[in-house]
Coordinates of C-alpha atoms in Angstrom, one line a residue:
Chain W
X1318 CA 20.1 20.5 -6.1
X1319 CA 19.4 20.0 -9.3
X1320 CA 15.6 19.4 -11.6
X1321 CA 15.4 17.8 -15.3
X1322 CA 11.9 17.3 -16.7
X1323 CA 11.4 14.4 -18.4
X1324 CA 7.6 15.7 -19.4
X1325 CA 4.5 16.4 -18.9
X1326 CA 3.6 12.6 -17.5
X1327 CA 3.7 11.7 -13.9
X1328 CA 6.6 9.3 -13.6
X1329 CA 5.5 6.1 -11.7
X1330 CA 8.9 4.9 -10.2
X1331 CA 12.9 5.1 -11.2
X1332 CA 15.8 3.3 -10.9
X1333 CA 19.4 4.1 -11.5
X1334 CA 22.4 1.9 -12.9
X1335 CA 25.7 1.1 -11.0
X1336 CA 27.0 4.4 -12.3
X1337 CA 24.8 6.3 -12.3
X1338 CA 25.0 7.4 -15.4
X1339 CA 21.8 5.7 -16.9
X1340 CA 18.2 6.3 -15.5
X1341 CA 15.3 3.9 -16.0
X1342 CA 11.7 5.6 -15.4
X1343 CA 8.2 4.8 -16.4
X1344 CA 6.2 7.8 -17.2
X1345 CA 2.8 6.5 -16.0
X1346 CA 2.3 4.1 -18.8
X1347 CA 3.5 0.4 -19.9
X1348 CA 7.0 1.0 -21.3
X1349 CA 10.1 1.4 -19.6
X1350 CA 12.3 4.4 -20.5
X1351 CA 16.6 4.5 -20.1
X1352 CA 17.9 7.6 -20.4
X1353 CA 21.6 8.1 -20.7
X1354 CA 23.2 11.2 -19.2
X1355 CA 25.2 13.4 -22.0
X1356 CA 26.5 16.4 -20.1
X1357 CA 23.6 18.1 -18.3
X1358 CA 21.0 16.6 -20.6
X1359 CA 19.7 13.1 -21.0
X1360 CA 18.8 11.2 -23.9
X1361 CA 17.0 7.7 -24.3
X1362 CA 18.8 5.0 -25.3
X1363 CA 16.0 1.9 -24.8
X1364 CA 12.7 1.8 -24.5
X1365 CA 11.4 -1.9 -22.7
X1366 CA 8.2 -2.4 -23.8
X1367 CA 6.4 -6.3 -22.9
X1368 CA 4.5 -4.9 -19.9
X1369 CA 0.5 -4.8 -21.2
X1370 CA -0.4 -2.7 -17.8
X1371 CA 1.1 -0.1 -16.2
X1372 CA 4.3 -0.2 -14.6
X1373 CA 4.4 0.4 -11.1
X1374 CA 8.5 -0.8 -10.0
X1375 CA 11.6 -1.1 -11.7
X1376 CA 14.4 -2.0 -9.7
X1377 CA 17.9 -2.0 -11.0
X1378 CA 20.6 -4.7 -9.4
X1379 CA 24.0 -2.5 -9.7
X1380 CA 26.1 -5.7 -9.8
X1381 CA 24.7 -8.2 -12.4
X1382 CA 23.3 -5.4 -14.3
X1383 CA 20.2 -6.5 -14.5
X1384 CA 16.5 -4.9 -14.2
X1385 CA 13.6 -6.2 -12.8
X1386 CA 9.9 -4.4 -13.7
X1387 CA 6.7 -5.3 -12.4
X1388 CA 3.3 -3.9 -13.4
X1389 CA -0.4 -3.7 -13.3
X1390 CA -0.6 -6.9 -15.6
X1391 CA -0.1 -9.5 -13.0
X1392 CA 3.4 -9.8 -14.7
X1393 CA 7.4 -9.5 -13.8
X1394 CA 10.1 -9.6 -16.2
X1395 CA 13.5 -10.2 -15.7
X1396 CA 15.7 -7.5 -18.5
X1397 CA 19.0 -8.8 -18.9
X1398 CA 21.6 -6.3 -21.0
X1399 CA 22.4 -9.0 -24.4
X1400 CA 24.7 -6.8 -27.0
X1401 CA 23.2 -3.4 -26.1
X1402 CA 19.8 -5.0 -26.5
X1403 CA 17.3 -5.3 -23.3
X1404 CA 16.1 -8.8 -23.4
X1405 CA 12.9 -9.8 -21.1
X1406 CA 12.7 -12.8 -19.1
X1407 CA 9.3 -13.6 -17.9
X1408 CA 9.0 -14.9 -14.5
X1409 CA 6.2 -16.8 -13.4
X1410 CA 5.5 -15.2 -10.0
X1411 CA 1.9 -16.5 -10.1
X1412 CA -0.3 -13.8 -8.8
X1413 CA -3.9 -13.0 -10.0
X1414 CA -3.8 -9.1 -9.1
X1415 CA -1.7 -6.5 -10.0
X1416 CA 1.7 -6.0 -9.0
X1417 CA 2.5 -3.0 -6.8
X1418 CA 6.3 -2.9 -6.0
X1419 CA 9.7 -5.0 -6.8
X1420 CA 12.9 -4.9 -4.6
X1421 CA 16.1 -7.2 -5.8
X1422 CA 17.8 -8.3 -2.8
X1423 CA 21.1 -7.2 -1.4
X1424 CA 23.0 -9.5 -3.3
X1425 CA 21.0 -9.7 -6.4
X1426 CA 20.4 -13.6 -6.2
X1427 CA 17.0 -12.8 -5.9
X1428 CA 14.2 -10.3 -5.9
X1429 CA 10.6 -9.6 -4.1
X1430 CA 7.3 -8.8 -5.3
X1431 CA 4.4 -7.3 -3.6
X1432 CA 1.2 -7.5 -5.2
X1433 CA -3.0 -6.9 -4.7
X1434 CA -3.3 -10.6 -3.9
X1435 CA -2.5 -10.1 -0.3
X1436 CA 0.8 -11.8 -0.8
X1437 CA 4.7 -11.2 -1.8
X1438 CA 6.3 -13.4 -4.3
X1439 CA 9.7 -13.7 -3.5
X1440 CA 11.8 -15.4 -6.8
X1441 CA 15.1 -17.1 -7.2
X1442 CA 17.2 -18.3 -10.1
X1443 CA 16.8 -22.1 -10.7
X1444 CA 20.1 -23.0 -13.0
X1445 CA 19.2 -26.4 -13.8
X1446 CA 15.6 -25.3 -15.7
X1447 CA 17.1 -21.5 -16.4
X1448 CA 14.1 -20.1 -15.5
X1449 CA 12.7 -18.1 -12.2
X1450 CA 10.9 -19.9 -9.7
X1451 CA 8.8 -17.8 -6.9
X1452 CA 7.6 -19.0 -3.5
X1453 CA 4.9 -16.8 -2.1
X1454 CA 4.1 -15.6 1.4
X1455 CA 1.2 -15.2 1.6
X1456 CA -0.1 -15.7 5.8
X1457 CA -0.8 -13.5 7.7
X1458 CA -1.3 -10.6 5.4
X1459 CA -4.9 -9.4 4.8
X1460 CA -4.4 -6.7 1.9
X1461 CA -2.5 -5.4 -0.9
X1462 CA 1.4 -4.9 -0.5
X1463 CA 2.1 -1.5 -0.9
X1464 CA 5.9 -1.2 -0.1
X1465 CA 9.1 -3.8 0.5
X1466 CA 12.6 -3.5 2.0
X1467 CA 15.3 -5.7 2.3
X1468 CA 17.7 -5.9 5.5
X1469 CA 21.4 -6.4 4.5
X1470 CA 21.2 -10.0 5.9
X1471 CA 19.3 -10.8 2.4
X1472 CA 17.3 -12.6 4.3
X1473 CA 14.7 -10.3 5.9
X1474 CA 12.3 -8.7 4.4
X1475 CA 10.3 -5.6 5.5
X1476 CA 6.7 -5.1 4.2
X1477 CA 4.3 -2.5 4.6
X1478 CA 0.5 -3.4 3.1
X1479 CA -2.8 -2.1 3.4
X1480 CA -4.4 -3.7 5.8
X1481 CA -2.4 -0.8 8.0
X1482 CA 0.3 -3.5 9.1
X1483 CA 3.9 -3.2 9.0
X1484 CA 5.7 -6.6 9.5
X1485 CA 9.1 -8.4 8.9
X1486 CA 9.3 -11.7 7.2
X1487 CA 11.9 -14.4 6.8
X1488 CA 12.8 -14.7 3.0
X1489 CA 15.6 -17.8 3.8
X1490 CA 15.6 -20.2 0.6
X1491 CA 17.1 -23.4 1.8
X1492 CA 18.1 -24.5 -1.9
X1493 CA 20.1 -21.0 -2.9
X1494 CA 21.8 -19.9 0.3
X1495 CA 23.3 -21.0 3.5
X1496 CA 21.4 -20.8 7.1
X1497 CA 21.3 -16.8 8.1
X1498 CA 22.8 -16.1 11.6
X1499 CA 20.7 -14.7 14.4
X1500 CA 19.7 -11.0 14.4
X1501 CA 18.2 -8.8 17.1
X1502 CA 15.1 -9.4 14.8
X1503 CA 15.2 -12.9 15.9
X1504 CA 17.1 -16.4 15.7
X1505 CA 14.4 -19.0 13.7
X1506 CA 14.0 -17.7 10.5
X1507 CA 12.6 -20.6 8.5
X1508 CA 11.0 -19.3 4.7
X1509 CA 7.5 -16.9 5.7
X1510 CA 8.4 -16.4 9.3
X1511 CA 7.3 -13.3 10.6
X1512 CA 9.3 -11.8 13.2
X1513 CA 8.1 -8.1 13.5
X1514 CA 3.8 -7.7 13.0
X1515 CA 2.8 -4.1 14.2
X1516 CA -0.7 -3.1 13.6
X1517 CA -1.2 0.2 14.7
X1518 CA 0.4 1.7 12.1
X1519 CA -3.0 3.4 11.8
X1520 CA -2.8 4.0 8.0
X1521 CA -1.6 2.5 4.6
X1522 CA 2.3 1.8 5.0
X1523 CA 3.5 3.3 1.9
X1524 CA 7.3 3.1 2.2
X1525 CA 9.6 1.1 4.6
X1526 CA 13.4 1.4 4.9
X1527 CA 15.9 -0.7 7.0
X1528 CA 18.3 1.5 9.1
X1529 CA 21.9 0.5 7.0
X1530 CA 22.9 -1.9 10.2
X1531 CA 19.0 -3.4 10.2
X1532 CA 19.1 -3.1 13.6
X1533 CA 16.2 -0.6 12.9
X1534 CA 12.8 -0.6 10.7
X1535 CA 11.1 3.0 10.3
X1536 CA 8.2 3.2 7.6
X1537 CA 5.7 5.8 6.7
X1538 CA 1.9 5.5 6.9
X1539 CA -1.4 7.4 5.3
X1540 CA -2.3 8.8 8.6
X1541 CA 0.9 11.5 8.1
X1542 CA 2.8 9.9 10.3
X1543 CA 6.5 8.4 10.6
X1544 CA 7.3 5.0 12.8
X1545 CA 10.5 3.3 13.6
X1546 CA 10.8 -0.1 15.2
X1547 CA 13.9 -0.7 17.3
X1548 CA 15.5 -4.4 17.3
X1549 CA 17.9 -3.4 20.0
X1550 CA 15.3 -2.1 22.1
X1551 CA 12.7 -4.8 22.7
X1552 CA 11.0 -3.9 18.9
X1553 CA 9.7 -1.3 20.5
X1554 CA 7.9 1.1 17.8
X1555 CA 8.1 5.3 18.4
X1556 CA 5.7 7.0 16.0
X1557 CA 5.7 10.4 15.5
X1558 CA 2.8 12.3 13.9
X1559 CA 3.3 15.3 11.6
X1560 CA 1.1 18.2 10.5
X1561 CA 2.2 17.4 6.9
X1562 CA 0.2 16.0 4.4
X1563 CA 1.2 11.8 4.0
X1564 CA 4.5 10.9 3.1
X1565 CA 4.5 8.3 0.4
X1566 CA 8.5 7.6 0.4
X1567 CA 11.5 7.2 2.8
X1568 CA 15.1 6.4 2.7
X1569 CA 17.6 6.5 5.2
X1570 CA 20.4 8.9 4.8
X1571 CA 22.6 7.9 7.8
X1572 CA 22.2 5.3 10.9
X1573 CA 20.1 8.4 12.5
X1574 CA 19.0 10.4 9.9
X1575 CA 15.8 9.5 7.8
X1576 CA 14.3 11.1 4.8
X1577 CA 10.8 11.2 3.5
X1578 CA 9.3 13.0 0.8
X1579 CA 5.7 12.9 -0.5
X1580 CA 2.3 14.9 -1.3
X1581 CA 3.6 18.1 -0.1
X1582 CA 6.3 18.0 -2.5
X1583 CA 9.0 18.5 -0.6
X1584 CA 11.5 16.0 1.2
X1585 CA 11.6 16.6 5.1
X1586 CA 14.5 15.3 7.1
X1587 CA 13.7 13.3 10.9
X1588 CA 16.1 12.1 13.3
X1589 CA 15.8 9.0 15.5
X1590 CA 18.2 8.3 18.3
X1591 CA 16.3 5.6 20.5
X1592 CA 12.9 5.0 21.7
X1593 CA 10.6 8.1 22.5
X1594 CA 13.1 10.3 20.2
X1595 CA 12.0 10.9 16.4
X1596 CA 11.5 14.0 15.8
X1597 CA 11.3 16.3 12.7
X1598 CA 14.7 18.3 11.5
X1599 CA 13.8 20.7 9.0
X1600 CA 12.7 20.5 5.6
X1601 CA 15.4 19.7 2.9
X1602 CA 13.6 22.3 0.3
X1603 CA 14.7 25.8 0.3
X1604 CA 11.2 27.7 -0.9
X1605 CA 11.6 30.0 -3.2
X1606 CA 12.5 33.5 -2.6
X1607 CA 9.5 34.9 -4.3
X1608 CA 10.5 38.7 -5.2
X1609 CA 7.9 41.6 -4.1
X1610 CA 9.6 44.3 -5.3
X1611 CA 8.2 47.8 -5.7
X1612 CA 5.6 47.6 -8.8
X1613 CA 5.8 50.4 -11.4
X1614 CA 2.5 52.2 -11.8
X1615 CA 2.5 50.7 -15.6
X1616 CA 2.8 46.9 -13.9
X1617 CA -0.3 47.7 -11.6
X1618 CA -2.4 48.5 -14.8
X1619 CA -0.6 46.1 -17.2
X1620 CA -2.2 43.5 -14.6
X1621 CA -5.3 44.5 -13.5
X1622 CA -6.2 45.0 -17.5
X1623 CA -4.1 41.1 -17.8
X1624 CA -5.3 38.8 -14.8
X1625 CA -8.1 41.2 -13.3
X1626 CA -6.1 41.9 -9.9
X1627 CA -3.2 43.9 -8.6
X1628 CA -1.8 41.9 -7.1
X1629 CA 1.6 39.4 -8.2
X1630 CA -0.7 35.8 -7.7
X1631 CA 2.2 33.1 -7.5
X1632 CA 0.8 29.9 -9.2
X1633 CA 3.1 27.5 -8.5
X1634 CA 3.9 25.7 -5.2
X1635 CA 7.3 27.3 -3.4
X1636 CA 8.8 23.8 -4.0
X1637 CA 11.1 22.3 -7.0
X1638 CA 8.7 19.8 -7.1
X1639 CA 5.0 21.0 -8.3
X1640 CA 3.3 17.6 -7.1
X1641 CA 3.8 15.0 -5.3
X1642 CA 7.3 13.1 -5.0
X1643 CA 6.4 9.1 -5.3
X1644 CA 9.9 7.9 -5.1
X1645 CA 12.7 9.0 -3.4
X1646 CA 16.3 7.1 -4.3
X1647 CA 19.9 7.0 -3.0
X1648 CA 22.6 8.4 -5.6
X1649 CA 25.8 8.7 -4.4
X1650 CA 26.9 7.7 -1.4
X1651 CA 27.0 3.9 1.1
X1652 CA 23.6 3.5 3.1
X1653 CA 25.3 4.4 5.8
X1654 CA 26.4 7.9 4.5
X1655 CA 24.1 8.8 1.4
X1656 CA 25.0 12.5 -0.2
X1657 CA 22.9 12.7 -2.9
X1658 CA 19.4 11.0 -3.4
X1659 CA 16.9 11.8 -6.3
X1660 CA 13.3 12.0 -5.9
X1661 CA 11.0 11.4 -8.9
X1662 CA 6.5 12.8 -8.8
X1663 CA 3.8 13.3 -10.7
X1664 CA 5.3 16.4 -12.2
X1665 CA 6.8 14.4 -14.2
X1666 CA 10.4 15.8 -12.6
X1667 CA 13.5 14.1 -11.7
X1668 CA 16.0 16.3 -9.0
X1669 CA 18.9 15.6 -7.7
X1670 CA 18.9 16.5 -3.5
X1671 CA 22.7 17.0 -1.5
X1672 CA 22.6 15.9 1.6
X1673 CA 24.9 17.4 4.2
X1674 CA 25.4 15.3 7.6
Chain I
X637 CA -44.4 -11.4 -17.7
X638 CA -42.8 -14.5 -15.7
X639 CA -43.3 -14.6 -12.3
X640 CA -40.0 -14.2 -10.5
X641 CA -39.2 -10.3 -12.5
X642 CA -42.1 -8.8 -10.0
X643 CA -39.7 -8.7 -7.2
X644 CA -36.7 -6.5 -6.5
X645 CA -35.9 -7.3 -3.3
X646 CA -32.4 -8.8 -4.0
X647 CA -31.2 -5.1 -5.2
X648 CA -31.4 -5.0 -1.2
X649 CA -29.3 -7.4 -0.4
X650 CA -25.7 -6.1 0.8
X651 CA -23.8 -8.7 -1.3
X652 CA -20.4 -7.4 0.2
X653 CA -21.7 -8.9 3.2
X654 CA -20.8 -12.2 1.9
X655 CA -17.4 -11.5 0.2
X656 CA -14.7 -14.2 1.7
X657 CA -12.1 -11.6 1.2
X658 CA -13.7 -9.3 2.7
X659 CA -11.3 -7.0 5.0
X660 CA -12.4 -7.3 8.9
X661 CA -11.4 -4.5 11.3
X662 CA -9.7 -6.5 14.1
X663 CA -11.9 -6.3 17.1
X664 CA -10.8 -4.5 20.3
X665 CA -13.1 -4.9 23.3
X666 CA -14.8 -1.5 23.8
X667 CA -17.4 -2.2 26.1
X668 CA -15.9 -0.6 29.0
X669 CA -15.5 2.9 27.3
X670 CA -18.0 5.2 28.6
X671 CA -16.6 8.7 27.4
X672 CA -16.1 11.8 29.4
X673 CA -17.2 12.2 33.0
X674 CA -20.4 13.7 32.4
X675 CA -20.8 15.0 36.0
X676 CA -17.0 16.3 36.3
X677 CA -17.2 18.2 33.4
X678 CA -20.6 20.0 34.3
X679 CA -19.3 21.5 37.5
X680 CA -16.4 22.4 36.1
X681 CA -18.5 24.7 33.2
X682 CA -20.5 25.8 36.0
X683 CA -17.7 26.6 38.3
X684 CA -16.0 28.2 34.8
X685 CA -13.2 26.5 34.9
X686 CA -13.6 26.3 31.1
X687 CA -9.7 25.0 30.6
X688 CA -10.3 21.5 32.7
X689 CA -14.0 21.4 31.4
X690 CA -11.9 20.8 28.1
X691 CA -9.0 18.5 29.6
X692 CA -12.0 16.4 31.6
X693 CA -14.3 16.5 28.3
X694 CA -11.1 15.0 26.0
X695 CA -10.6 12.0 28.8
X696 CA -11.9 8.9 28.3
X697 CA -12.7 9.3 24.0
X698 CA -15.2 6.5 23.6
X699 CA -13.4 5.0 20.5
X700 CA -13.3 1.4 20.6
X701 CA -17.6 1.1 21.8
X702 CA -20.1 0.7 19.8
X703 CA -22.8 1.7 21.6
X704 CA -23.7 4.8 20.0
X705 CA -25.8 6.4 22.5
X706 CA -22.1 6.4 24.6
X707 CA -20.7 8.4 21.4
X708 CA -23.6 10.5 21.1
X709 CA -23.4 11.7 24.4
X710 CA -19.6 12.4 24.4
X711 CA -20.7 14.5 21.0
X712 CA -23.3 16.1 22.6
X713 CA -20.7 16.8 25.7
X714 CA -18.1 17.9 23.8
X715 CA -20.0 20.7 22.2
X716 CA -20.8 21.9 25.6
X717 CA -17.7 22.7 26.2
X718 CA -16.7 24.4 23.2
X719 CA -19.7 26.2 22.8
X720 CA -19.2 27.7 26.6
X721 CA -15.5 29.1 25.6
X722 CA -15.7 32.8 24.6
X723 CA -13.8 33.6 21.2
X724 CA -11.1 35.0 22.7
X725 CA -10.3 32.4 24.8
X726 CA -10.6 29.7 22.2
X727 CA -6.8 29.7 20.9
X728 CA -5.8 29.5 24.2
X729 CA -7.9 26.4 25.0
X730 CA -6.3 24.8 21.6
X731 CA -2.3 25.5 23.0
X732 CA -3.2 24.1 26.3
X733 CA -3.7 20.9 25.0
X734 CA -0.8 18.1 23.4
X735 CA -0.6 16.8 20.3
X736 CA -2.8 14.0 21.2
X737 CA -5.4 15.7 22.3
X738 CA -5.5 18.7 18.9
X739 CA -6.4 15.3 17.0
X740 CA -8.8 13.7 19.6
X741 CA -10.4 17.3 19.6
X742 CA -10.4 17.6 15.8
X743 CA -11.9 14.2 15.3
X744 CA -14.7 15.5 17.8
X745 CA -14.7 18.8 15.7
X746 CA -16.0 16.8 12.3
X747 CA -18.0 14.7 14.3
X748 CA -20.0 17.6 14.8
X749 CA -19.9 18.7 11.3
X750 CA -21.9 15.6 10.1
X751 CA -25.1 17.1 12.1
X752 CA -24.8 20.8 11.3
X753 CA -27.4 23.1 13.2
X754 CA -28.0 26.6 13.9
X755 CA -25.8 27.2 17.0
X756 CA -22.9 24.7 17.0
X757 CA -21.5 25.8 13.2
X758 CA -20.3 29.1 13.9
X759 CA -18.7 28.1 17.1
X760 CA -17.1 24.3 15.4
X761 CA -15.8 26.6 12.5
X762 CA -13.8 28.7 14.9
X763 CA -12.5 25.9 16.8
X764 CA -11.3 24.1 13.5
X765 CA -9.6 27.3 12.4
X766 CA -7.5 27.1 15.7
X767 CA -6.9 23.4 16.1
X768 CA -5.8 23.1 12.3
X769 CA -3.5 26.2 13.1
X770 CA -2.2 23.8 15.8
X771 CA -2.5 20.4 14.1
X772 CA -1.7 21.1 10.5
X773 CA -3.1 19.3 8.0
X774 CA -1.9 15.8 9.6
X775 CA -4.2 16.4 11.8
X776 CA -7.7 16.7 9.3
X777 CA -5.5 14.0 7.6
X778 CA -5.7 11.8 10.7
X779 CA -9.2 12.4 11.5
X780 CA -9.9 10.9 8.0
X781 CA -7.5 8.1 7.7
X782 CA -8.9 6.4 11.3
X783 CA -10.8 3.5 11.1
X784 CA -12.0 3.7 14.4
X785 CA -13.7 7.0 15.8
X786 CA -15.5 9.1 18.3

């Protein structure tokens, strides 16, 4: 486990090169920070700034090495790495509300957008006019898009929104790729299909997250509570309900073994092993010890003439993280066995979590 | 001063009302909900059986209706029960119930909140300290977050 500050700003979202050895974060504003990693510090390197409104994704394709940010200004661009200059593409993804979160696809040929308008835009390299193109999907969702995930199929695509649905979509581009085969999500999947809608998810959906086979779907809502859908099993949805404050993001660390982290400031780890059981593991924090020891006579005084009071008032949370975690990311490690993943809040705090299976 | 300034009726009008993109709760028939037994949970006060007054009073949460007389009654129920439980008991009353029924009980907890009056505060306070010892926070959490309520 390990923390770096990188300030005093909350930091929006983060996204990691092939590597791992470069970090791009936005600190709550319209630019676009890469830091590189010298030893145990970090130092930026490039700053992208076209974005007019605030940044709020940045996804960074491992292969093709290139980034894609979205943000509050309705806008998307495209960063491609031109003689150790970051040079924006614009892509035309045609929304008239803000964007709220960008996902490249498995195999980086191309990437989805969620957005206020009550729809995703989901883009695709057109060679012969070198530019994006971007179909949307837009029925039947009835509020903003809060949170996408892609199923290794690069087809499927997992959305959580606000009108307190979580659904699956069909993302199949006849002009870029060949026909998908069937999956226990379902066999048709022509472009905006929905073959998963569940709408008791009786909050916000702020994060979802294929199981690494896709066989599985578990998200995490506003009403503190943790779902996963089951392919295999009919789709059949087990929600469990914590006494935790919401979670806001999720990953999943093994085919069992989920993750989720949010505005108690501390990840938590859950297992699912079939319908009926998810249940909660432990908490992946280790609080701080904090140290009582015997006061000498001269502290007691010291304090009561310093702070008014006797006794030793701890003002930060027993967490590494002093607020909420937005973002949570796998580091090292397949899908299918992650051992490290960072998680990034409005501390403005980056740490690095082990995770032992 | 021209005629049509006199009137300011249209600061009245509820112009979300007529906002096409306006988000609509799906509709769930709720008409058969008619909350708790009243008479079941009577004779079991009477007959102080105070842990199945609260099992009986938690049955039947009249969440979908929207008759509020039907809510108000469940309310008015509710606090029956909890007001008949002596202090001492109250944690008890909170472990015998499941997960489910610390947040049906919590919703019914604030419900009473929003009309505060001399005797039901005291009592609702202690019962929150005990169901959010139980629940967690989740559980206020989920009392806030649910569109539909008792």
């Amino acid at each position: 486990m390990s923390l770096y500050s990188f300030g005093l700003e909350p930091l929006s979202c983060h996204a990691w090169n092939k590597d791992r050895t470069q970090i791009a974060i936005s600190p709550n504003s319209n630019v676009v920070h890469i830091y590189q990693k010298q030893g145990k510090e970090w130092t930026k390197i490039h700053e992208l700034t076209e974005h007019s409104g605030r940044i709020t994704g940045i996804d960074w394709a491992p292969e093709s090495n290139r980034i894609v940010t979205c943000a509050s200004d309705r806008n998307a661009y495209v960063w491609t790495l031109k003689d150790g200059v970051w040079k924006p593409t614009l892509v035309l993804v045609r929304i008239n509300r803000a964007a709220t979160c960008v996902k490249w696809s498995p195999l980086e040929n191309k990437f989805a957008l969620g957005s206020g308008a009550k729809l995703i835009s989901v883009c695709y390299f057109e060679k012969e006019n070198d530019w994006w193109l971007s179909k949307h999907i837009k029925k039947p969702i009835n509020s903003t898009v809060l949170s996408l995930d892609w199923h290794p199929n690069n087809i499927l695509l997992a959305a959580g929104s606000a009108d307190l649905h979580c659904r699956i979509f069909s993302t199949y581009i006849k002009d870029i790729e060949d026909k998908p085969g069937p999956t226990p999500w379902g066999s048709k999947m022509p472009f905006g299909e929905v073959l998963l809608e569940y709408k008791e998810c009786g909050g916000w959906v702020h994060s979802v997250c294929f199981s690494p086979s896709g066989d599985a779907l578990a998200w995490v809502s506003h009403n503190s509570a943790i779902s996963v859908a089951n392919a295999t099993q009919g789709k059949e949805v087990t929600q469990l309900t914590t006494g935790h404050l919401p979670l806001l993001s999720m990953l999943y660390v093994s085919e069992t073994e989920i993750v989720a982290a949010g505005h108690d400031c501390c990840p938590y780890q859950f297992s699912y092993k079939g319908p009926g059981c998810l249940e909660f593991v432990k908490k992946v924090d280790i609080p701080k010890q904090s140290s009582k020891g015997n006061m000498s006579a001269m502290q007691h005084f010291r304090n009561l003439d310093k702070k008014a009071t006797t006794e030793e008032e701890e003002t930060g949370l027993g967490s590494l993280h002093q607020n909420s975690i937005t973002q949570l990311c796998i580091l090292e490690g397949p899908k299918a066995k992650v051992e490290k993943f960072s998680s990034v809040g409005l501390d403005g705090a980056m740490v690095v979590w082990d995770f032992k299976h | 001063m021209s005629k049509n300034t006199v009137s300011d009726r249209f600061r009245k009008v509820d112009v979300d009302e007529y906002d096409e993109n306006k988000f609509v709760d799906e509709e769930e028939g709720g008409e058969n909900q008619l909350g708790p037994d009243e008479a079941e949970v009577d004779s079991l006060i009477r007959q102080g059986n105070l842990m199945g007054a609260l099992q009986a009073v938690l049955k039947n949460p009249p969440i979908n209706t929207k008759n509020q007389n039907v809510k108000d009654r469940a309310e008015g129920l509710v606090l029956k029960v909890l007001s008949s439980f002596k202090s001492t008991d109250i944690e008890k009353g909170v472990q015998s119930l499941d997960k489910n029924g610390v947040d049906l009980l919590m919703k019914y907890i604030y419900k009473g909140f929003e009309q505060p009056s001399e005797n039901n505060s005291a009592v609702l306070l202690q019962w929150h300290e005990k169901a959010l010892s139980a629940g967690g926070v989740g559980c206020i959490v989920r009392v806030l977050t649910a569109r539909k309520t008792v």
